[in-house]
Amino acid sequence: MYPLKFNPILKERLWGGTKLRDVLNKPIENDITGESWELSTVKGDVSVVSNGDLAGISLQELINTQTNDLLGVSVAERFGKEFPILIKFIDAKQDLSIQLHPNDELAKKRHNSFGKTEMWYVMDADQDAELIVGFNKDVAKDEYANSIKNDTLLDLLNYEKVKEGDTFFINTGKIHAIGAGVLLAEIQQTSDVTYRVFDFNRKDKNGNLRELHTEQALDAIDYTKKDDFKVAYSTEKNEVNTMVDCPYFKTNFIELTENIKQDVTSRDSFTIYMCVGGSATVKNEFGEANLVKGETILVPALSKSIEIISSGAKLLEVTI
């Protein structure tokens, strides 16, 4: 159970571009690739190991056969044989649709799914690139419904200019969208439940408008203005700096100019490293794997220590 790498699962999107290839060296074959799913057990999109003796085996198969060793006992007790988070890189050449995600209770009731709490780490942003996060004032439900009918929703939304390193926490119910020119890393609950409420009247390659979820969204939205989304975090070098610590995942920022070694005996969770800059080698007792910008590694939970060898890397470290 050495550090595991997986083949990226690439997704064409109406709004996608070429940065996944040009910046992160993903093997995309067209100019509208919007997402690279790095770690997934979503049905139909299950990650497959790409390195070492386990190459060719799916993440789900490893979880089924080596549950506690891979996930950790406490994670397995909580989530069974489901991988609890979904890891992606996203390239928005155009604005994404304006959307939100239901909470666990509503998602379970309507879709037999988890909700979708997520976070974004901006890796690259064109000049004046923006994100939409929340409302610019408290909005009444009727006011929101009228804005959908009158095509004035954009007037109610909060816009945030972004640059590399900016980090946002998107809790369930918060209306949001990734703006054109943004390349980011996304960490989220395992769920593909999204309520799309506005899509700029775009049509797909067959000339059809994409489905909107106007009625479903009404009871899922948080209509209050909140300034709880921008994440402030330390960037002290060669230290583990906490970014987000929520019930669904914990994410740390690590910028290395030298090697570090962590005792993770008591962690009882897998550890994920997303490389958002530079390069590193990640080692546990059973082996090692190299990591460059745009790559992701999963270190199984049975690891007692993790060593990261690097003279220059920026990593997002994710656990449960």
mmCIF file of C-alpha atoms in Angstrom:
data_model
loop_
_atom_site.group_PDB
_atom_site.id
_atom_site.type_symbol
_atom_site.label_atom_id
_atom_site.label_comp_id
_atom_site.label_asym_id
_atom_site.label_seq_id
_atom_site.Cartn_x
_atom_site.Cartn_y
_atom_site.Cartn_z
ATOM 1 C CA MET A 1 0.000 0.000 0.000
ATOM 2 C CA TYR A 2 2.497 2.523 -1.298
ATOM 3 C CA PRO A 3 1.569 6.098 -2.368
ATOM 4 C CA LEU A 4 -0.922 5.631 -5.209
ATOM 5 C CA LYS A 5 -1.341 7.653 -8.392
ATOM 6 C CA PHE A 6 -4.361 7.405 -10.659
ATOM 7 C CA ASN A 7 -5.217 8.044 -14.294
ATOM 8 C CA PRO A 8 -7.056 11.371 -14.650
ATOM 9 C CA ILE A 9 -10.688 11.191 -15.774
ATOM 10 C CA LEU A 10 -11.078 14.042 -18.259
ATOM 11 C CA LYS A 11 -14.419 15.751 -18.868
ATOM 12 C CA GLU A 12 -15.471 17.861 -21.832
ATOM 13 C CA ARG A 13 -17.539 20.863 -20.793
ATOM 14 C CA LEU A 14 -19.230 23.675 -22.721
ATOM 15 C CA TRP A 15 -17.159 26.132 -20.697
ATOM 16 C CA GLY A 16 -13.855 24.218 -20.744
ATOM 17 C CA GLY A 17 -10.549 25.222 -22.299
ATOM 18 C CA THR A 18 -6.932 24.071 -22.668
ATOM 19 C CA LYS A 19 -5.246 25.011 -19.363
ATOM 20 C CA LEU A 20 -5.491 21.456 -18.065
ATOM 21 C CA ARG A 21 -3.098 20.586 -20.889
ATOM 22 C CA ASP A 22 -1.126 23.810 -21.175
ATOM 23 C CA VAL A 23 -0.594 24.437 -17.443
ATOM 24 C CA LEU A 24 -1.066 21.006 -15.823
ATOM 25 C CA ASN A 25 0.099 18.700 -18.666
ATOM 26 C CA LYS A 26 -3.083 16.637 -18.767
ATOM 27 C CA PRO A 27 -3.495 14.489 -21.930
ATOM 28 C CA ILE A 28 -6.536 16.337 -23.262
ATOM 29 C CA GLU A 29 -7.474 15.946 -26.912
ATOM 30 C CA ASN A 30 -9.753 18.932 -27.502
ATOM 31 C CA ASP A 31 -10.152 22.600 -26.624
ATOM 32 C CA ILE A 32 -13.159 22.267 -24.314
ATOM 33 C CA THR A 33 -11.872 20.058 -21.491
ATOM 34 C CA GLY A 34 -13.161 21.552 -18.260
ATOM 35 C CA GLU A 35 -12.415 18.996 -15.553
ATOM 36 C CA SER A 36 -9.824 16.430 -14.558
ATOM 37 C CA TRP A 37 -11.226 14.091 -11.913
ATOM 38 C CA GLU A 38 -8.207 12.987 -9.899
ATOM 39 C CA LEU A 39 -9.786 10.745 -7.258
ATOM 40 C CA SER A 40 -13.307 9.455 -7.743
ATOM 41 C CA THR A 41 -15.578 6.539 -7.005
ATOM 42 C CA VAL A 42 -18.614 8.198 -8.593
ATOM 43 C CA LYS A 43 -20.513 5.503 -10.524
ATOM 44 C CA GLY A 44 -19.249 5.403 -14.093
ATOM 45 C CA ASP A 45 -16.207 7.516 -13.231
ATOM 46 C CA VAL A 46 -14.062 5.378 -10.938
ATOM 47 C CA SER A 47 -10.340 6.154 -10.710
ATOM 48 C CA VAL A 48 -7.812 3.485 -11.737
ATOM 49 C CA VAL A 49 -4.289 3.144 -10.272
ATOM 50 C CA SER A 50 -1.527 4.145 -12.700
ATOM 51 C CA ASN A 51 1.665 3.297 -10.779
ATOM 52 C CA GLY A 52 3.363 0.274 -9.233
ATOM 53 C CA ASP A 53 2.154 -3.282 -8.704
ATOM 54 C CA LEU A 54 -1.469 -2.197 -8.251
ATOM 55 C CA ALA A 55 -1.633 -0.438 -11.648
ATOM 56 C CA GLY A 56 -4.894 -1.219 -13.435
ATOM 57 C CA ILE A 57 -6.887 -1.809 -10.247
ATOM 58 C CA SER A 58 -9.724 0.580 -9.492
ATOM 59 C CA LEU A 59 -9.949 2.686 -6.364
ATOM 60 C CA GLN A 60 -13.308 1.067 -5.595
ATOM 61 C CA GLU A 61 -11.802 -2.417 -5.794
ATOM 62 C CA LEU A 62 -9.036 -1.426 -3.380
ATOM 63 C CA ILE A 63 -11.615 0.008 -0.984
ATOM 64 C CA ASN A 64 -13.738 -3.162 -1.233
ATOM 65 C CA THR A 65 -10.818 -5.486 -0.498
ATOM 66 C CA GLN A 66 -8.624 -3.413 1.833
ATOM 67 C CA THR A 67 -11.145 -1.069 3.413
ATOM 68 C CA ASN A 68 -9.525 -0.223 6.747
ATOM 69 C CA ASP A 69 -5.973 -0.211 5.407
ATOM 70 C CA LEU A 70 -6.866 2.250 2.676
ATOM 71 C CA LEU A 71 -9.544 4.459 4.259
ATOM 72 C CA GLY A 72 -8.822 4.165 7.982
ATOM 73 C CA VAL A 73 -11.061 2.501 10.565
ATOM 74 C CA SER A 74 -12.920 5.664 11.602
ATOM 75 C CA VAL A 75 -13.514 6.689 7.982
ATOM 76 C CA ALA A 76 -14.809 3.201 7.130
ATOM 77 C CA GLU A 77 -17.129 3.240 10.131
ATOM 78 C CA ARG A 78 -18.573 6.524 8.951
ATOM 79 C CA PHE A 79 -18.761 5.995 5.188
ATOM 80 C CA GLY A 80 -18.612 2.220 4.702
ATOM 81 C CA LYS A 81 -16.974 1.288 1.410
ATOM 82 C CA GLU A 82 -17.596 4.660 -0.196
ATOM 83 C CA PHE A 83 -14.767 7.078 -0.877
ATOM 84 C CA PRO A 84 -16.055 10.201 0.879
ATOM 85 C CA ILE A 85 -14.509 12.947 -1.259
ATOM 86 C CA LEU A 86 -14.053 13.820 -4.914
ATOM 87 C CA ILE A 87 -10.877 15.584 -6.072
ATOM 88 C CA LYS A 88 -10.750 17.663 -9.276
ATOM 89 C CA PHE A 89 -8.853 20.258 -11.241
ATOM 90 C CA ILE A 90 -11.175 22.654 -13.105
ATOM 91 C CA ASP A 91 -10.418 24.956 -16.046
ATOM 92 C CA ALA A 92 -13.060 27.578 -16.817
ATOM 93 C CA LYS A 93 -12.430 29.217 -20.182
ATOM 94 C CA GLN A 94 -15.986 30.566 -19.967
ATOM 95 C CA ASP A 95 -18.187 31.276 -16.951
ATOM 96 C CA LEU A 96 -19.673 28.174 -15.367
ATOM 97 C CA SER A 97 -23.392 28.040 -14.729
ATOM 98 C CA ILE A 98 -24.658 29.663 -11.551
ATOM 99 C CA GLN A 99 -25.511 26.855 -9.187
ATOM 100 C CA LEU A 100 -25.728 25.541 -5.647
ATOM 101 C CA HIS A 101 -25.738 22.214 -3.876
ATOM 102 C CA PRO A 102 -28.256 20.782 -1.384
ATOM 103 C CA ASN A 103 -27.265 19.777 2.129
ATOM 104 C CA ASP A 104 -26.948 16.159 3.262
ATOM 105 C CA GLU A 105 -30.540 15.910 4.501
ATOM 106 C CA LEU A 106 -32.113 17.239 1.313
ATOM 107 C CA ALA A 107 -29.735 15.322 -0.970
ATOM 108 C CA LYS A 108 -30.502 12.083 0.880
ATOM 109 C CA LYS A 109 -34.254 12.652 0.665
ATOM 110 C CA ARG A 110 -34.325 13.642 -3.004
ATOM 111 C CA HIS A 111 -31.359 11.834 -4.562
ATOM 112 C CA ASN A 112 -30.176 9.208 -2.044
ATOM 113 C CA SER A 113 -26.843 11.018 -2.124
ATOM 114 C CA PHE A 114 -24.557 13.042 0.093
ATOM 115 C CA GLY A 115 -24.788 16.800 -0.113
ATOM 116 C CA LYS A 116 -21.904 18.724 -1.622
ATOM 117 C CA THR A 117 -19.721 20.911 0.554
ATOM 118 C CA GLU A 118 -16.619 21.978 -1.373
ATOM 119 C CA MET A 119 -13.571 24.231 -1.406
ATOM 120 C CA TRP A 120 -11.564 25.906 -4.182
ATOM 121 C CA TYR A 121 -7.878 26.766 -4.364
ATOM 122 C CA VAL A 122 -7.091 29.127 -7.254
ATOM 123 C CA MET A 123 -4.036 27.910 -9.178
ATOM 124 C CA ASP A 124 -4.122 30.375 -12.069
ATOM 125 C CA ALA A 125 -6.324 33.352 -12.933
ATOM 126 C CA ASP A 126 -6.451 35.683 -15.896
ATOM 127 C CA GLN A 127 -6.395 39.401 -15.128
ATOM 128 C CA ASP A 128 -9.737 40.533 -13.650
ATOM 129 C CA ALA A 129 -11.013 36.931 -13.401
ATOM 130 C CA GLU A 130 -13.828 36.527 -10.870
ATOM 131 C CA LEU A 131 -15.811 34.025 -8.870
ATOM 132 C CA ILE A 132 -19.436 34.377 -7.851
ATOM 133 C CA VAL A 133 -19.947 33.473 -4.195
ATOM 134 C CA GLY A 134 -23.230 34.195 -2.422
ATOM 135 C CA PHE A 135 -25.520 37.220 -2.584
ATOM 136 C CA ASN A 136 -24.555 40.894 -2.282
ATOM 137 C CA LYS A 137 -27.391 41.461 0.226
ATOM 138 C CA ASP A 138 -29.986 39.466 2.139
ATOM 139 C CA VAL A 139 -32.510 38.284 -0.435
ATOM 140 C CA ALA A 140 -36.112 37.268 0.164
ATOM 141 C CA LYS A 141 -37.230 34.010 -1.422
ATOM 142 C CA ASP A 142 -39.850 35.821 -3.512
ATOM 143 C CA GLU A 143 -37.266 38.386 -4.628
ATOM 144 C CA TYR A 144 -34.984 35.606 -5.781
ATOM 145 C CA ALA A 145 -37.828 33.822 -7.616
ATOM 146 C CA ASN A 146 -38.748 37.056 -9.398
ATOM 147 C CA SER A 147 -35.121 37.622 -10.414
ATOM 148 C CA ILE A 148 -35.143 34.229 -12.132
ATOM 149 C CA LYS A 149 -38.351 35.103 -14.003
ATOM 150 C CA ASN A 150 -37.122 38.577 -14.946
ATOM 151 C CA ASP A 151 -33.578 37.499 -15.874
ATOM 152 C CA THR A 152 -32.058 39.831 -13.248
ATOM 153 C CA LEU A 153 -30.370 37.266 -10.984
ATOM 154 C CA LEU A 154 -26.889 38.618 -11.803
ATOM 155 C CA ASP A 155 -27.780 41.896 -10.054
ATOM 156 C CA LEU A 156 -28.154 40.064 -6.724
ATOM 157 C CA LEU A 157 -24.853 38.173 -6.753
ATOM 158 C CA ASN A 158 -21.522 38.819 -5.052
ATOM 159 C CA TYR A 159 -18.442 38.942 -7.294
ATOM 160 C CA GLU A 160 -14.895 38.281 -6.029
ATOM 161 C CA LYS A 161 -11.787 39.083 -8.075
ATOM 162 C CA VAL A 162 -9.201 36.318 -7.592
ATOM 163 C CA LYS A 163 -5.501 35.539 -7.904
ATOM 164 C CA GLU A 164 -3.302 32.498 -7.378
ATOM 165 C CA GLY A 165 -3.522 31.156 -3.835
ATOM 166 C CA ASP A 166 -6.982 32.543 -3.066
ATOM 167 C CA THR A 167 -9.078 29.908 -1.335
ATOM 168 C CA PHE A 168 -12.850 29.690 -0.908
ATOM 169 C CA PHE A 169 -15.077 27.425 1.185
ATOM 170 C CA ILE A 170 -18.458 26.759 -0.430
ATOM 171 C CA ASN A 171 -20.922 25.317 2.049
ATOM 172 C CA THR A 172 -24.198 23.781 0.932
ATOM 173 C CA GLY A 173 -26.924 26.198 -0.077
ATOM 174 C CA LYS A 174 -24.492 28.920 -1.159
ATOM 175 C CA ILE A 175 -25.070 30.133 -4.703
ATOM 176 C CA HIS A 176 -21.817 30.206 -6.661
ATOM 177 C CA ALA A 177 -20.025 30.007 -10.005
ATOM 178 C CA ILE A 178 -16.457 29.790 -11.275
ATOM 179 C CA GLY A 179 -15.739 32.664 -13.642
ATOM 180 C CA ALA A 180 -13.960 32.665 -16.983
ATOM 181 C CA GLY A 181 -10.166 32.528 -16.819
ATOM 182 C CA VAL A 182 -9.878 30.598 -13.541
ATOM 183 C CA LEU A 183 -7.972 27.329 -13.071
ATOM 184 C CA LEU A 184 -8.499 25.781 -9.656
ATOM 185 C CA ALA A 185 -8.234 22.707 -7.473
ATOM 186 C CA GLU A 186 -11.540 21.525 -6.020
ATOM 187 C CA ILE A 187 -12.057 19.318 -2.978
ATOM 188 C CA GLN A 188 -15.637 18.224 -2.308
ATOM 189 C CA GLN A 189 -17.883 15.636 -0.772
ATOM 190 C CA THR A 190 -18.492 12.696 -3.083
ATOM 191 C CA SER A 191 -21.641 13.868 -4.794
ATOM 192 C CA ASP A 192 -22.612 14.932 -8.271
ATOM 193 C CA VAL A 193 -25.845 16.636 -7.187
ATOM 194 C CA THR A 194 -25.943 20.182 -8.534
ATOM 195 C CA TYR A 195 -28.863 22.586 -8.904
ATOM 196 C CA ARG A 196 -28.203 24.801 -11.916
ATOM 197 C CA VAL A 197 -30.226 28.005 -11.737
ATOM 198 C CA PHE A 198 -28.821 30.144 -14.578
ATOM 199 C CA ASP A 199 -26.641 29.233 -17.551
ATOM 200 C CA PHE A 200 -26.401 32.492 -19.537
ATOM 201 C CA ASN A 201 -28.884 31.012 -22.036
ATOM 202 C CA ARG A 202 -26.108 28.898 -23.589
ATOM 203 C CA LYS A 203 -26.827 25.947 -25.842
ATOM 204 C CA ASP A 204 -24.956 22.651 -25.971
ATOM 205 C CA LYS A 205 -23.358 21.192 -29.115
ATOM 206 C CA ASN A 206 -26.771 19.897 -30.175
ATOM 207 C CA GLY A 207 -28.356 23.333 -29.900
ATOM 208 C CA ASN A 208 -30.245 22.581 -26.686
ATOM 209 C CA LEU A 209 -30.446 24.701 -23.560
ATOM 210 C CA ARG A 210 -29.082 22.867 -20.524
ATOM 211 C CA GLU A 211 -31.534 21.770 -17.852
ATOM 212 C CA LEU A 212 -32.197 24.208 -15.023
ATOM 213 C CA HIS A 213 -33.349 23.172 -11.544
ATOM 214 C CA THR A 214 -35.379 26.243 -10.678
ATOM 215 C CA GLU A 215 -37.995 24.657 -8.425
ATOM 216 C CA GLN A 216 -35.638 22.244 -6.658
ATOM 217 C CA ALA A 217 -33.278 25.085 -5.812
ATOM 218 C CA LEU A 218 -35.877 27.234 -4.048
ATOM 219 C CA ASP A 219 -35.816 25.185 -0.834
ATOM 220 C CA ALA A 220 -32.066 24.531 -0.957
ATOM 221 C CA ILE A 221 -30.714 28.089 -1.165
ATOM 222 C CA ASP A 222 -29.281 30.095 1.717
ATOM 223 C CA TYR A 223 -30.719 33.546 0.974
ATOM 224 C CA THR A 224 -28.705 35.454 3.571
ATOM 225 C CA LYS A 225 -25.623 37.533 2.757
ATOM 226 C CA LYS A 226 -22.613 35.977 4.461
ATOM 227 C CA ASP A 227 -18.910 36.780 4.372
ATOM 228 C CA ASP A 228 -17.842 33.286 5.463
ATOM 229 C CA PHE A 229 -16.382 32.031 2.205
ATOM 230 C CA LYS A 230 -12.880 33.520 1.825
ATOM 231 C CA VAL A 231 -10.338 31.363 3.642
ATOM 232 C CA ALA A 232 -7.504 33.078 5.505
ATOM 233 C CA TYR A 233 -4.554 30.776 6.094
ATOM 234 C CA SER A 234 -0.870 30.899 6.992
ATOM 235 C CA THR A 235 1.753 30.194 4.335
ATOM 236 C CA GLU A 236 4.686 29.471 6.640
ATOM 237 C CA LYS A 237 7.212 27.402 4.703
ATOM 238 C CA ASN A 238 7.982 23.785 5.655
ATOM 239 C CA GLU A 239 5.030 23.742 8.037
ATOM 240 C CA VAL A 240 1.546 22.233 7.850
ATOM 241 C CA ASN A 241 -0.806 25.250 7.634
ATOM 242 C CA THR A 242 -4.507 24.644 8.271
ATOM 243 C CA MET A 243 -6.824 25.957 5.555
ATOM 244 C CA VAL A 244 -10.198 24.248 6.044
ATOM 245 C CA ASP A 245 -11.319 21.939 8.857
ATOM 246 C CA CYS A 246 -14.936 20.902 8.344
ATOM 247 C CA PRO A 247 -16.871 17.679 9.083
ATOM 248 C CA TYR A 248 -16.298 16.382 5.540
ATOM 249 C CA PHE A 249 -12.598 17.027 4.956
ATOM 250 C CA LYS A 250 -9.551 18.776 6.368
ATOM 251 C CA THR A 251 -7.184 20.610 4.037
ATOM 252 C CA ASN A 252 -3.730 21.985 4.821
ATOM 253 C CA PHE A 253 -1.326 24.087 2.770
ATOM 254 C CA ILE A 254 2.315 23.002 2.679
ATOM 255 C CA GLU A 255 5.009 24.990 0.868
ATOM 256 C CA LEU A 256 8.354 23.217 0.927
ATOM 257 C CA THR A 257 11.898 24.436 0.488
ATOM 258 C CA GLU A 258 13.281 21.365 2.283
ATOM 259 C CA ASN A 259 12.251 17.821 3.152
ATOM 260 C CA ILE A 260 9.731 17.112 5.902
ATOM 261 C CA LYS A 261 8.660 13.926 7.672
ATOM 262 C CA GLN A 262 5.339 13.470 9.474
ATOM 263 C CA ASP A 263 4.356 10.880 12.057
ATOM 264 C CA VAL A 264 0.780 9.986 11.030
ATOM 265 C CA THR A 265 0.323 6.940 13.289
ATOM 266 C CA SER A 266 -2.744 8.467 14.956
ATOM 267 C CA ARG A 267 -4.305 9.955 11.819
ATOM 268 C CA ASP A 268 -6.628 6.994 11.016
ATOM 269 C CA SER A 269 -7.392 8.435 7.570
ATOM 270 C CA PHE A 270 -5.959 8.290 4.103
ATOM 271 C CA THR A 271 -3.944 11.354 3.075
ATOM 272 C CA ILE A 272 -4.194 13.053 -0.313
ATOM 273 C CA TYR A 273 -1.591 15.402 -1.771
ATOM 274 C CA MET A 274 -2.529 17.679 -4.649
ATOM 275 C CA CYS A 275 0.510 19.379 -6.158
ATOM 276 C CA VAL A 276 -0.357 22.976 -7.014
ATOM 277 C CA GLY A 277 3.224 24.070 -7.684
ATOM 278 C CA GLY A 278 6.708 22.616 -8.123
ATOM 279 C CA SER A 279 7.471 18.939 -7.553
ATOM 280 C CA ALA A 280 8.052 16.450 -4.745
ATOM 281 C CA THR A 281 8.516 12.782 -3.910
ATOM 282 C CA VAL A 282 6.085 11.314 -1.382
ATOM 283 C CA LYS A 283 7.253 8.248 0.605
ATOM 284 C CA ASN A 284 5.722 5.900 3.150
ATOM 285 C CA GLU A 285 7.037 2.603 4.556
ATOM 286 C CA PHE A 286 5.974 0.696 1.449
ATOM 287 C CA GLY A 287 7.255 2.836 -1.408
ATOM 288 C CA GLU A 288 7.293 6.242 -3.017
ATOM 289 C CA ALA A 289 5.814 8.225 -5.896
ATOM 290 C CA ASN A 290 6.840 11.398 -7.662
ATOM 291 C CA LEU A 291 4.475 14.335 -7.823
ATOM 292 C CA VAL A 292 4.535 17.368 -10.112
ATOM 293 C CA LYS A 293 2.181 20.314 -10.533
ATOM 294 C CA GLY A 294 -1.242 19.055 -11.563
ATOM 295 C CA GLU A 295 -0.808 15.562 -10.091
ATOM 296 C CA THR A 296 -2.443 13.910 -7.090
ATOM 297 C CA ILE A 297 -1.298 11.122 -4.768
ATOM 298 C CA LEU A 298 -3.285 9.009 -2.297
ATOM 299 C CA VAL A 299 -1.351 7.688 0.713
ATOM 300 C CA PRO A 300 -3.224 4.785 2.375
ATOM 301 C CA ALA A 301 -4.308 5.089 5.994
ATOM 302 C CA LEU A 302 -2.137 2.243 7.279
ATOM 303 C CA SER A 303 0.925 4.436 6.751
ATOM 304 C CA LYS A 304 2.656 5.327 10.014
ATOM 305 C CA SER A 305 4.899 8.032 8.547
ATOM 306 C CA ILE A 306 4.966 10.168 5.423
ATOM 307 C CA GLU A 307 8.105 11.794 4.103
ATOM 308 C CA ILE A 308 7.960 14.516 1.476
ATOM 309 C CA ILE A 309 11.209 15.157 -0.357
ATOM 310 C CA SER A 310 11.342 18.478 -2.180
ATOM 311 C CA SER A 311 13.361 21.626 -2.667
ATOM 312 C CA GLY A 312 10.337 23.502 -3.982
ATOM 313 C CA ALA A 313 6.672 22.440 -3.933
ATOM 314 C CA LYS A 314 3.246 23.725 -3.000
ATOM 315 C CA LEU A 315 0.882 21.010 -1.822
ATOM 316 C CA LEU A 316 -2.686 20.731 -0.606
ATOM 317 C CA GLU A 317 -2.862 17.970 2.005
ATOM 318 C CA VAL A 318 -6.341 16.487 2.443
ATOM 319 C CA THR A 319 -7.586 14.067 5.107
ATOM 320 C CA ILE A 320 -10.875 13.174 6.771
#
